[in-house]
């Protein structure tokens, strides 16, 4: 099936057309989708040292790239699209009371093994069985672009957050240098799993429409997006039908790409928003 990318003339958001069927999306997420499997551990101490050095400029400018932070107040967190639970495991270790949602039962089984105390729900944010104002923080790490109705999901998240609660969102940036240079082979195209493609401006407008106030943004560290995209070029050049991840290419490019996030590479956006009170809404 062929898909097109269209842009709304009114709000400038880019979207996939036609939207894939629910059956197709279910099939995609049921067969080893990358966020639904255990990540390969990095045990090479030399690479870890090089990695830390390459990321130092970013950390000096923006802070830790992990998206992890200690709780404030009660510390209740919901991760929408939690996948295999790696982020939930990190936040639990920092003292958060964690919950997660995902459409994949296989991914949730992995998450249960890592975070046995977390409340995990299979389904969507719209049908999740959580009461109003149940969380101080909700996270959407590379999830919003997968949702068939992003505004409806954000409305539900607004309802789940406590007053002044925080929403953390990360999405690919369709307006980035990466996207423009790499084109259809850009890893973050991910057709047909990605349904919407945001820029920093369209993401802000959508969040504000849902009642959030944008409190800050930064580029997200995601070095594999470049090396994996170049893998696609090599696959085409060599006539390889199925994409291969060339680890040597990832390691070779890592120093330059990792450092680039401190100097203007916004391939992926990470944005923090705050729930506005009803009194503050226009």
PDB file of C-alpha atoms in Angstrom:
ATOM      1  CA  UNK A   1       0.000   0.000   0.000  1.00  0.00           C
ATOM      2  CA  UNK A   2       1.284   3.462  -0.894  1.00  0.00           C
ATOM      3  CA  UNK A   3       1.076   6.468   1.420  1.00  0.00           C
ATOM      4  CA  UNK A   4       1.537  10.194   0.887  1.00  0.00           C
ATOM      5  CA  UNK A   5       2.633  12.923   3.273  1.00  0.00           C
ATOM      6  CA  UNK A   6       0.286  15.907   3.195  1.00  0.00           C
ATOM      7  CA  UNK A   7       0.451  19.242   4.971  1.00  0.00           C
ATOM      8  CA  UNK A   8      -2.532  21.057   6.421  1.00  0.00           C
ATOM      9  CA  UNK A   9      -2.824  24.525   4.890  1.00  0.00           C
ATOM     10  CA  UNK A  10      -4.444  25.883   8.056  1.00  0.00           C
ATOM     11  CA  UNK A  11      -2.101  24.633  10.807  1.00  0.00           C
ATOM     12  CA  UNK A  12       0.947  23.378   8.801  1.00  0.00           C
ATOM     13  CA  UNK A  13       1.006  19.948  10.464  1.00  0.00           C
ATOM     14  CA  UNK A  14       2.237  17.118   8.217  1.00  0.00           C
ATOM     15  CA  UNK A  15       0.282  13.868   8.240  1.00  0.00           C
ATOM     16  CA  UNK A  16       0.129  10.460   6.585  1.00  0.00           C
ATOM     17  CA  UNK A  17      -2.585   9.829   3.993  1.00  0.00           C
ATOM     18  CA  UNK A  18      -4.474   7.625   3.997  1.00  0.00           C
ATOM     19  CA  UNK A  19      -4.272   6.689   7.654  1.00  0.00           C
ATOM     20  CA  UNK A  20      -3.440   2.962   7.962  1.00  0.00           C
ATOM     21  CA  UNK A  21      -6.108   0.593   9.181  1.00  0.00           C
ATOM     22  CA  UNK A  22      -6.243  -0.537  12.778  1.00  0.00           C
ATOM     23  CA  UNK A  23      -5.476  -4.081  11.582  1.00  0.00           C
ATOM     24  CA  UNK A  24      -2.262  -2.926   9.879  1.00  0.00           C
ATOM     25  CA  UNK A  25      -1.115  -0.974  12.938  1.00  0.00           C
ATOM     26  CA  UNK A  26      -1.868  -3.935  15.195  1.00  0.00           C
ATOM     27  CA  UNK A  27       0.253  -6.142  12.947  1.00  0.00           C
ATOM     28  CA  UNK A  28       3.144  -3.644  13.062  1.00  0.00           C
ATOM     29  CA  UNK A  29       3.166  -3.420  16.850  1.00  0.00           C
ATOM     30  CA  UNK A  30       2.718  -7.164  17.309  1.00  0.00           C
ATOM     31  CA  UNK A  31       5.873  -8.184  15.450  1.00  0.00           C
ATOM     32  CA  UNK A  32       8.938  -6.897  17.249  1.00  0.00           C
ATOM     33  CA  UNK A  33       8.483  -3.134  16.900  1.00  0.00           C
ATOM     34  CA  UNK A  34      11.766  -1.558  18.034  1.00  0.00           C
ATOM     35  CA  UNK A  35      10.448  -0.015  21.276  1.00  0.00           C
ATOM     36  CA  UNK A  36       8.719  -3.272  22.228  1.00  0.00           C
ATOM     37  CA  UNK A  37      11.873  -5.365  22.588  1.00  0.00           C
ATOM     38  CA  UNK A  38      14.764  -5.307  25.028  1.00  0.00           C
ATOM     39  CA  UNK A  39      17.507  -2.922  24.001  1.00  0.00           C
ATOM     40  CA  UNK A  40      20.931  -4.458  23.465  1.00  0.00           C
ATOM     41  CA  UNK A  41      23.178  -3.572  26.431  1.00  0.00           C
ATOM     42  CA  UNK A  42      26.343  -1.586  25.800  1.00  0.00           C
ATOM     43  CA  UNK A  43      29.126  -3.242  27.802  1.00  0.00           C
ATOM     44  CA  UNK A  44      32.168  -1.722  26.047  1.00  0.00           C
ATOM     45  CA  UNK A  45      33.801   0.525  28.644  1.00  0.00           C
ATOM     46  CA  UNK A  46      35.879   2.333  26.009  1.00  0.00           C
ATOM     47  CA  UNK A  47      32.770   3.255  24.030  1.00  0.00           C
ATOM     48  CA  UNK A  48      31.043   4.445  27.220  1.00  0.00           C
ATOM     49  CA  UNK A  49      33.988   6.743  27.946  1.00  0.00           C
ATOM     50  CA  UNK A  50      33.964   8.075  24.373  1.00  0.00           C
ATOM     51  CA  UNK A  51      30.181   8.464  24.554  1.00  0.00           C
ATOM     52  CA  UNK A  52      30.408  10.552  27.724  1.00  0.00           C
ATOM     53  CA  UNK A  53      33.054  12.763  26.166  1.00  0.00           C
ATOM     54  CA  UNK A  54      31.008  13.302  23.006  1.00  0.00           C
ATOM     55  CA  UNK A  55      27.906  14.159  25.004  1.00  0.00           C
ATOM     56  CA  UNK A  56      29.675  16.598  27.325  1.00  0.00           C
ATOM     57  CA  UNK A  57      28.844  19.711  25.227  1.00  0.00           C
ATOM     58  CA  UNK A  58      25.173  18.721  25.201  1.00  0.00           C
ATOM     59  CA  UNK A  59      25.121  18.043  28.941  1.00  0.00           C
ATOM     60  CA  UNK A  60      26.776  21.359  29.697  1.00  0.00           C
ATOM     61  CA  UNK A  61      24.177  23.199  27.643  1.00  0.00           C
ATOM     62  CA  UNK A  62      20.984  21.210  28.279  1.00  0.00           C
ATOM     63  CA  UNK A  63      21.611  18.827  31.213  1.00  0.00           C
ATOM     64  CA  UNK A  64      21.240  15.052  31.277  1.00  0.00           C
ATOM     65  CA  UNK A  65      19.987  13.522  28.049  1.00  0.00           C
ATOM     66  CA  UNK A  66      18.128  10.707  29.819  1.00  0.00           C
ATOM     67  CA  UNK A  67      14.913  12.586  30.627  1.00  0.00           C
ATOM     68  CA  UNK A  68      15.156  11.274  34.203  1.00  0.00           C
ATOM     69  CA  UNK A  69      14.606  13.514  37.232  1.00  0.00           C
ATOM     70  CA  UNK A  70      13.784  13.087  40.912  1.00  0.00           C
ATOM     71  CA  UNK A  71      10.125  13.317  41.986  1.00  0.00           C
ATOM     72  CA  UNK A  72       8.523  16.357  43.520  1.00  0.00           C
ATOM     73  CA  UNK A  73       5.552  16.044  45.864  1.00  0.00           C
ATOM     74  CA  UNK A  74       3.979  12.608  45.674  1.00  0.00           C
ATOM     75  CA  UNK A  75       5.817  11.680  42.515  1.00  0.00           C
ATOM     76  CA  UNK A  76       3.222   9.805  40.415  1.00  0.00           C
ATOM     77  CA  UNK A  77       4.192   9.315  36.775  1.00  0.00           C
ATOM     78  CA  UNK A  78       2.421   7.850  33.743  1.00  0.00           C
ATOM     79  CA  UNK A  79       4.395   6.820  30.652  1.00  0.00           C
ATOM     80  CA  UNK A  80       2.131   6.597  27.597  1.00  0.00           C
ATOM     81  CA  UNK A  81       3.579   4.129  25.103  1.00  0.00           C
ATOM     82  CA  UNK A  82       5.881   2.661  27.742  1.00  0.00           C
ATOM     83  CA  UNK A  83       7.158  -0.137  25.503  1.00  0.00           C
ATOM     84  CA  UNK A  84       9.490  -2.591  27.230  1.00  0.00           C
ATOM     85  CA  UNK A  85       9.626  -0.443  30.374  1.00  0.00           C
ATOM     86  CA  UNK A  86      13.218   0.819  30.415  1.00  0.00           C
ATOM     87  CA  UNK A  87      12.215   4.402  31.221  1.00  0.00           C
ATOM     88  CA  UNK A  88       9.766   3.228  33.902  1.00  0.00           C
ATOM     89  CA  UNK A  89      12.538   1.183  35.520  1.00  0.00           C
ATOM     90  CA  UNK A  90      14.778   4.258  35.639  1.00  0.00           C
ATOM     91  CA  UNK A  91      12.073   6.477  37.124  1.00  0.00           C
ATOM     92  CA  UNK A  92      11.076   3.856  39.689  1.00  0.00           C
ATOM     93  CA  UNK A  93      14.682   3.726  40.873  1.00  0.00           C
ATOM     94  CA  UNK A  94      14.513   7.496  41.415  1.00  0.00           C
ATOM     95  CA  UNK A  95      11.471   7.223  43.668  1.00  0.00           C
ATOM     96  CA  UNK A  96       8.547   7.700  41.301  1.00  0.00           C
ATOM     97  CA  UNK A  97       5.304   5.742  41.638  1.00  0.00           C
ATOM     98  CA  UNK A  98       5.027   4.601  38.030  1.00  0.00           C
ATOM     99  CA  UNK A  99       2.248   3.551  35.676  1.00  0.00           C
ATOM    100  CA  UNK A 100       2.415   2.700  31.996  1.00  0.00           C
ATOM    101  CA  UNK A 101       0.226   2.191  28.938  1.00  0.00           C
ATOM    102  CA  UNK A 102       1.011   0.343  25.734  1.00  0.00           C
ATOM    103  CA  UNK A 103      -0.895  -1.451  22.979  1.00  0.00           C
ATOM    104  CA  UNK A 104       1.537  -4.390  22.914  1.00  0.00           C
ATOM    105  CA  UNK A 105       1.059  -7.230  25.393  1.00  0.00           C
ATOM    106  CA  UNK A 106       4.524  -8.571  24.534  1.00  0.00           C
ATOM    107  CA  UNK A 107       6.095  -5.235  25.461  1.00  0.00           C
ATOM    108  CA  UNK A 108       4.101  -5.061  28.696  1.00  0.00           C
ATOM    109  CA  UNK A 109       5.284  -8.532  29.654  1.00  0.00           C
ATOM    110  CA  UNK A 110       8.860  -7.272  29.401  1.00  0.00           C
ATOM    111  CA  UNK A 111       7.946  -4.175  31.397  1.00  0.00           C
ATOM    112  CA  UNK A 112       6.359  -6.283  34.147  1.00  0.00           C
ATOM    113  CA  UNK A 113       9.640  -8.113  34.594  1.00  0.00           C
ATOM    114  CA  UNK A 114      11.587  -4.860  34.937  1.00  0.00           C
ATOM    115  CA  UNK A 115       9.072  -2.881  37.004  1.00  0.00           C
ATOM    116  CA  UNK A 116       6.961  -5.391  38.955  1.00  0.00           C
ATOM    117  CA  UNK A 117       5.436  -2.668  41.125  1.00  0.00           C
ATOM    118  CA  UNK A 118       4.164  -0.511  38.262  1.00  0.00           C
ATOM    119  CA  UNK A 119       0.520  -0.288  37.218  1.00  0.00           C
ATOM    120  CA  UNK A 120       0.510  -1.358  33.574  1.00  0.00           C
ATOM    121  CA  UNK A 121      -2.451  -1.177  31.222  1.00  0.00           C
ATOM    122  CA  UNK A 122      -2.842  -2.586  27.740  1.00  0.00           C
ATOM    123  CA  UNK A 123      -4.744  -0.236  25.487  1.00  0.00           C
ATOM    124  CA  UNK A 124      -4.850   3.451  24.655  1.00  0.00           C
ATOM    125  CA  UNK A 125      -4.748   6.601  26.729  1.00  0.00           C
ATOM    126  CA  UNK A 126      -8.426   7.206  25.967  1.00  0.00           C
ATOM    127  CA  UNK A 127      -9.571   3.954  27.633  1.00  0.00           C
ATOM    128  CA  UNK A 128      -6.980   3.796  30.416  1.00  0.00           C
ATOM    129  CA  UNK A 129      -8.642   3.168  33.815  1.00  0.00           C
ATOM    130  CA  UNK A 130      -7.062   6.055  35.726  1.00  0.00           C
ATOM    131  CA  UNK A 131      -9.020   8.697  37.661  1.00  0.00           C
ATOM    132  CA  UNK A 132      -8.824  12.438  37.074  1.00  0.00           C
ATOM    133  CA  UNK A 133      -5.765  14.255  38.384  1.00  0.00           C
ATOM    134  CA  UNK A 134      -3.992  10.973  39.116  1.00  0.00           C
ATOM    135  CA  UNK A 135      -0.481  12.045  38.036  1.00  0.00           C
ATOM    136  CA  UNK A 136       2.023  14.826  38.568  1.00  0.00           C
ATOM    137  CA  UNK A 137       3.862  13.919  35.353  1.00  0.00           C
ATOM    138  CA  UNK A 138       2.835  12.262  32.083  1.00  0.00           C
ATOM    139  CA  UNK A 139       5.425  11.361  29.443  1.00  0.00           C
ATOM    140  CA  UNK A 140       4.994  10.772  25.713  1.00  0.00           C
ATOM    141  CA  UNK A 141       8.382   9.556  24.504  1.00  0.00           C
ATOM    142  CA  UNK A 142       8.004   9.146  20.740  1.00  0.00           C
ATOM    143  CA  UNK A 143       4.353   8.220  21.107  1.00  0.00           C
ATOM    144  CA  UNK A 144       2.342  11.272  20.013  1.00  0.00           C
ATOM    145  CA  UNK A 145       3.256  10.767  16.348  1.00  0.00           C
ATOM    146  CA  UNK A 146       1.729   7.255  16.497  1.00  0.00           C
ATOM    147  CA  UNK A 147      -1.698   8.342  17.755  1.00  0.00           C
ATOM    148  CA  UNK A 148      -4.656   8.615  15.339  1.00  0.00           C
ATOM    149  CA  UNK A 149      -6.086  11.618  17.223  1.00  0.00           C
ATOM    150  CA  UNK A 150      -3.278  13.508  19.038  1.00  0.00           C
ATOM    151  CA  UNK A 151      -5.537  16.303  20.296  1.00  0.00           C
ATOM    152  CA  UNK A 152      -8.010  13.847  21.815  1.00  0.00           C
ATOM    153  CA  UNK A 153      -5.140  12.078  23.579  1.00  0.00           C
ATOM    154  CA  UNK A 154      -3.792  15.378  24.917  1.00  0.00           C
ATOM    155  CA  UNK A 155      -7.244  16.321  26.213  1.00  0.00           C
ATOM    156  CA  UNK A 156      -7.317  13.044  28.152  1.00  0.00           C
ATOM    157  CA  UNK A 157      -3.806  13.652  29.496  1.00  0.00           C
ATOM    158  CA  UNK A 158      -4.828  17.141  30.599  1.00  0.00           C
ATOM    159  CA  UNK A 159      -7.619  15.529  32.600  1.00  0.00           C
ATOM    160  CA  UNK A 160      -5.227  13.011  34.184  1.00  0.00           C
ATOM    161  CA  UNK A 161      -2.717  15.608  35.356  1.00  0.00           C
ATOM    162  CA  UNK A 162      -2.882  17.423  38.668  1.00  0.00           C
ATOM    163  CA  UNK A 163      -3.006  21.247  38.605  1.00  0.00           C
ATOM    164  CA  UNK A 164       0.369  22.521  37.348  1.00  0.00           C
ATOM    165  CA  UNK A 165       1.284  18.935  36.424  1.00  0.00           C
ATOM    166  CA  UNK A 166       3.932  18.441  33.742  1.00  0.00           C
ATOM    167  CA  UNK A 167       3.773  16.794  30.346  1.00  0.00           C
ATOM    168  CA  UNK A 168       7.022  15.700  28.672  1.00  0.00           C
ATOM    169  CA  UNK A 169       6.851  15.035  24.926  1.00  0.00           C
ATOM    170  CA  UNK A 170       9.467  13.858  22.440  1.00  0.00           C
ATOM    171  CA  UNK A 171       8.766  13.665  18.700  1.00  0.00           C
ATOM    172  CA  UNK A 172      10.772  13.629  15.464  1.00  0.00           C
ATOM    173  CA  UNK A 173      11.188  17.082  13.952  1.00  0.00           C
ATOM    174  CA  UNK A 174       9.975  17.155  10.340  1.00  0.00           C
ATOM    175  CA  UNK A 175      11.419  20.668   9.985  1.00  0.00           C
ATOM    176  CA  UNK A 176      14.929  19.574  10.987  1.00  0.00           C
ATOM    177  CA  UNK A 177      18.123  19.572   8.966  1.00  0.00           C
ATOM    178  CA  UNK A 178      18.173  15.761   9.292  1.00  0.00           C
ATOM    179  CA  UNK A 179      14.717  15.388   7.783  1.00  0.00           C
ATOM    180  CA  UNK A 180      15.443  17.732   4.880  1.00  0.00           C
ATOM    181  CA  UNK A 181      18.786  16.172   3.969  1.00  0.00           C
ATOM    182  CA  UNK A 182      17.879  12.493   4.453  1.00  0.00           C
ATOM    183  CA  UNK A 183      14.413  12.771   2.895  1.00  0.00           C
ATOM    184  CA  UNK A 184      12.357   9.631   2.505  1.00  0.00           C
ATOM    185  CA  UNK A 185      15.182   7.504   3.925  1.00  0.00           C
ATOM    186  CA  UNK A 186      15.177   9.455   7.201  1.00  0.00           C
ATOM    187  CA  UNK A 187      14.712   6.855   9.945  1.00  0.00           C
ATOM    188  CA  UNK A 188      12.048   8.955  11.653  1.00  0.00           C
ATOM    189  CA  UNK A 189       9.705   8.745   8.681  1.00  0.00           C
ATOM    190  CA  UNK A 190       8.788   5.244   9.912  1.00  0.00           C
ATOM    191  CA  UNK A 191       5.871   4.849   7.491  1.00  0.00           C
ATOM    192  CA  UNK A 192       3.176   3.718   8.198  1.00  0.00           C
ATOM    193  CA  UNK A 193       3.691   3.634  11.996  1.00  0.00           C
ATOM    194  CA  UNK A 194       4.097   7.413  12.243  1.00  0.00           C
ATOM    195  CA  UNK A 195       0.812   9.127  11.468  1.00  0.00           C
ATOM    196  CA  UNK A 196       1.754  12.769  12.180  1.00  0.00           C
ATOM    197  CA  UNK A 197       4.974  14.715  11.717  1.00  0.00           C
ATOM    198  CA  UNK A 198       5.573  17.724  13.958  1.00  0.00           C
ATOM    199  CA  UNK A 199       7.805  20.763  13.904  1.00  0.00           C
ATOM    200  CA  UNK A 200       8.538  22.696  17.074  1.00  0.00           C
ATOM    201  CA  UNK A 201       5.923  25.272  16.065  1.00  0.00           C
ATOM    202  CA  UNK A 202       3.117  22.816  15.230  1.00  0.00           C
ATOM    203  CA  UNK A 203       3.808  20.866  18.415  1.00  0.00           C
ATOM    204  CA  UNK A 204       3.546  24.008  20.528  1.00  0.00           C
ATOM    205  CA  UNK A 205       0.304  25.041  18.855  1.00  0.00           C
ATOM    206  CA  UNK A 206      -1.230  21.613  19.450  1.00  0.00           C
ATOM    207  CA  UNK A 207      -0.231  21.562  23.123  1.00  0.00           C
ATOM    208  CA  UNK A 208      -1.561  25.062  23.699  1.00  0.00           C
ATOM    209  CA  UNK A 209      -4.837  24.099  22.039  1.00  0.00           C
ATOM    210  CA  UNK A 210      -5.144  21.266  24.570  1.00  0.00           C
ATOM    211  CA  UNK A 211      -4.669  23.678  27.491  1.00  0.00           C
ATOM    212  CA  UNK A 212      -0.922  23.368  28.115  1.00  0.00           C
ATOM    213  CA  UNK A 213       1.682  26.079  28.491  1.00  0.00           C
ATOM    214  CA  UNK A 214       5.023  25.255  26.904  1.00  0.00           C
ATOM    215  CA  UNK A 215       7.745  25.645  29.529  1.00  0.00           C
ATOM    216  CA  UNK A 216      10.880  24.702  27.599  1.00  0.00           C
ATOM    217  CA  UNK A 217      12.302  22.684  24.748  1.00  0.00           C
ATOM    218  CA  UNK A 218      15.589  21.154  23.685  1.00  0.00           C
ATOM    219  CA  UNK A 219      16.936  18.809  21.006  1.00  0.00           C
ATOM    220  CA  UNK A 220      16.778  15.156  21.988  1.00  0.00           C
ATOM    221  CA  UNK A 221      19.880  12.990  21.689  1.00  0.00           C
ATOM    222  CA  UNK A 222      19.122  10.279  19.129  1.00  0.00           C
ATOM    223  CA  UNK A 223      22.340   9.435  17.217  1.00  0.00           C
ATOM    224  CA  UNK A 224      21.058   6.248  15.595  1.00  0.00           C
ATOM    225  CA  UNK A 225      18.605   8.269  13.494  1.00  0.00           C
ATOM    226  CA  UNK A 226      21.462   9.346  11.223  1.00  0.00           C
ATOM    227  CA  UNK A 227      23.443   6.102  11.045  1.00  0.00           C
ATOM    228  CA  UNK A 228      20.317   4.002  10.519  1.00  0.00           C
ATOM    229  CA  UNK A 229      19.160   6.395   7.793  1.00  0.00           C
ATOM    230  CA  UNK A 230      22.496   5.963   6.025  1.00  0.00           C
ATOM    231  CA  UNK A 231      21.969   2.207   6.393  1.00  0.00           C
ATOM    232  CA  UNK A 232      18.932   2.619   4.129  1.00  0.00           C
ATOM    233  CA  UNK A 233      21.071   4.354   1.511  1.00  0.00           C
ATOM    234  CA  UNK A 234      23.630   1.541   1.640  1.00  0.00           C
ATOM    235  CA  UNK A 235      20.860  -1.049   1.415  1.00  0.00           C
ATOM    236  CA  UNK A 236      19.635   0.589  -1.800  1.00  0.00           C
ATOM    237  CA  UNK A 237      23.153   0.889  -3.167  1.00  0.00           C
ATOM    238  CA  UNK A 238      24.020  -2.752  -2.437  1.00  0.00           C
ATOM    239  CA  UNK A 239      20.615  -4.115  -3.389  1.00  0.00           C
ATOM    240  CA  UNK A 240      19.796  -5.369   0.111  1.00  0.00           C
ATOM    241  CA  UNK A 241      16.048  -5.828   0.488  1.00  0.00           C
ATOM    242  CA  UNK A 242      15.814  -5.744   4.273  1.00  0.00           C
ATOM    243  CA  UNK A 243      17.344  -2.950   6.322  1.00  0.00           C
ATOM    244  CA  UNK A 244      20.522  -3.863   8.169  1.00  0.00           C
ATOM    245  CA  UNK A 245      21.943  -2.010  11.145  1.00  0.00           C
ATOM    246  CA  UNK A 246      25.672  -1.609  10.607  1.00  0.00           C
ATOM    247  CA  UNK A 247      27.169  -1.142  14.052  1.00  0.00           C
ATOM    248  CA  UNK A 248      30.485   0.053  12.622  1.00  0.00           C
ATOM    249  CA  UNK A 249      28.662   2.935  10.957  1.00  0.00           C
ATOM    250  CA  UNK A 250      26.925   3.854  14.211  1.00  0.00           C
ATOM    251  CA  UNK A 251      30.209   3.884  16.152  1.00  0.00           C
ATOM    252  CA  UNK A 252      32.059   5.772  13.430  1.00  0.00           C
ATOM    253  CA  UNK A 253      29.451   8.568  13.254  1.00  0.00           C
ATOM    254  CA  UNK A 254      28.637   8.727  16.951  1.00  0.00           C
ATOM    255  CA  UNK A 255      31.233  11.366  18.000  1.00  0.00           C
ATOM    256  CA  UNK A 256      30.108  13.880  15.382  1.00  0.00           C
ATOM    257  CA  UNK A 257      26.363  13.233  15.626  1.00  0.00           C
ATOM    258  CA  UNK A 258      26.253  13.133  19.444  1.00  0.00           C
ATOM    259  CA  UNK A 259      28.107  16.422  19.717  1.00  0.00           C
ATOM    260  CA  UNK A 260      25.896  18.005  17.039  1.00  0.00           C
ATOM    261  CA  UNK A 261      22.891  18.114  19.374  1.00  0.00           C
ATOM    262  CA  UNK A 262      24.591  20.889  21.351  1.00  0.00           C
ATOM    263  CA  UNK A 263      25.195  22.939  18.195  1.00  0.00           C
ATOM    264  CA  UNK A 264      21.939  23.110  16.281  1.00  0.00           C
ATOM    265  CA  UNK A 265      20.865  19.581  15.348  1.00  0.00           C
ATOM    266  CA  UNK A 266      17.172  19.359  16.291  1.00  0.00           C
ATOM    267  CA  UNK A 267      16.393  16.032  14.598  1.00  0.00           C
ATOM    268  CA  UNK A 268      14.093  15.174  17.500  1.00  0.00           C
ATOM    269  CA  UNK A 269      12.333  17.618  19.818  1.00  0.00           C
ATOM    270  CA  UNK A 270      11.903  17.215  23.560  1.00  0.00           C
ATOM    271  CA  UNK A 271       9.371  19.638  25.037  1.00  0.00           C
ATOM    272  CA  UNK A 272       8.108  20.243  28.562  1.00  0.00           C
ATOM    273  CA  UNK A 273       4.617  21.663  29.062  1.00  0.00           C
ATOM    274  CA  UNK A 274       2.613  22.602  32.157  1.00  0.00           C
ATOM    275  CA  UNK A 275      -1.102  22.113  32.674  1.00  0.00           C
ATOM    276  CA  UNK A 276      -2.725  25.510  32.925  1.00  0.00           C
ATOM    277  CA  UNK A 277      -5.451  26.025  35.460  1.00  0.00           C
ATOM    278  CA  UNK A 278      -8.992  26.566  34.238  1.00  0.00           C
ATOM    279  CA  UNK A 279      -8.752  30.183  35.391  1.00  0.00           C
ATOM    280  CA  UNK A 280      -5.736  30.743  33.161  1.00  0.00           C
ATOM    281  CA  UNK A 281      -7.362  29.504  29.991  1.00  0.00           C
ATOM    282  CA  UNK A 282      -8.567  32.113  27.465  1.00  0.00           C
TER     283      UNK A 282
END
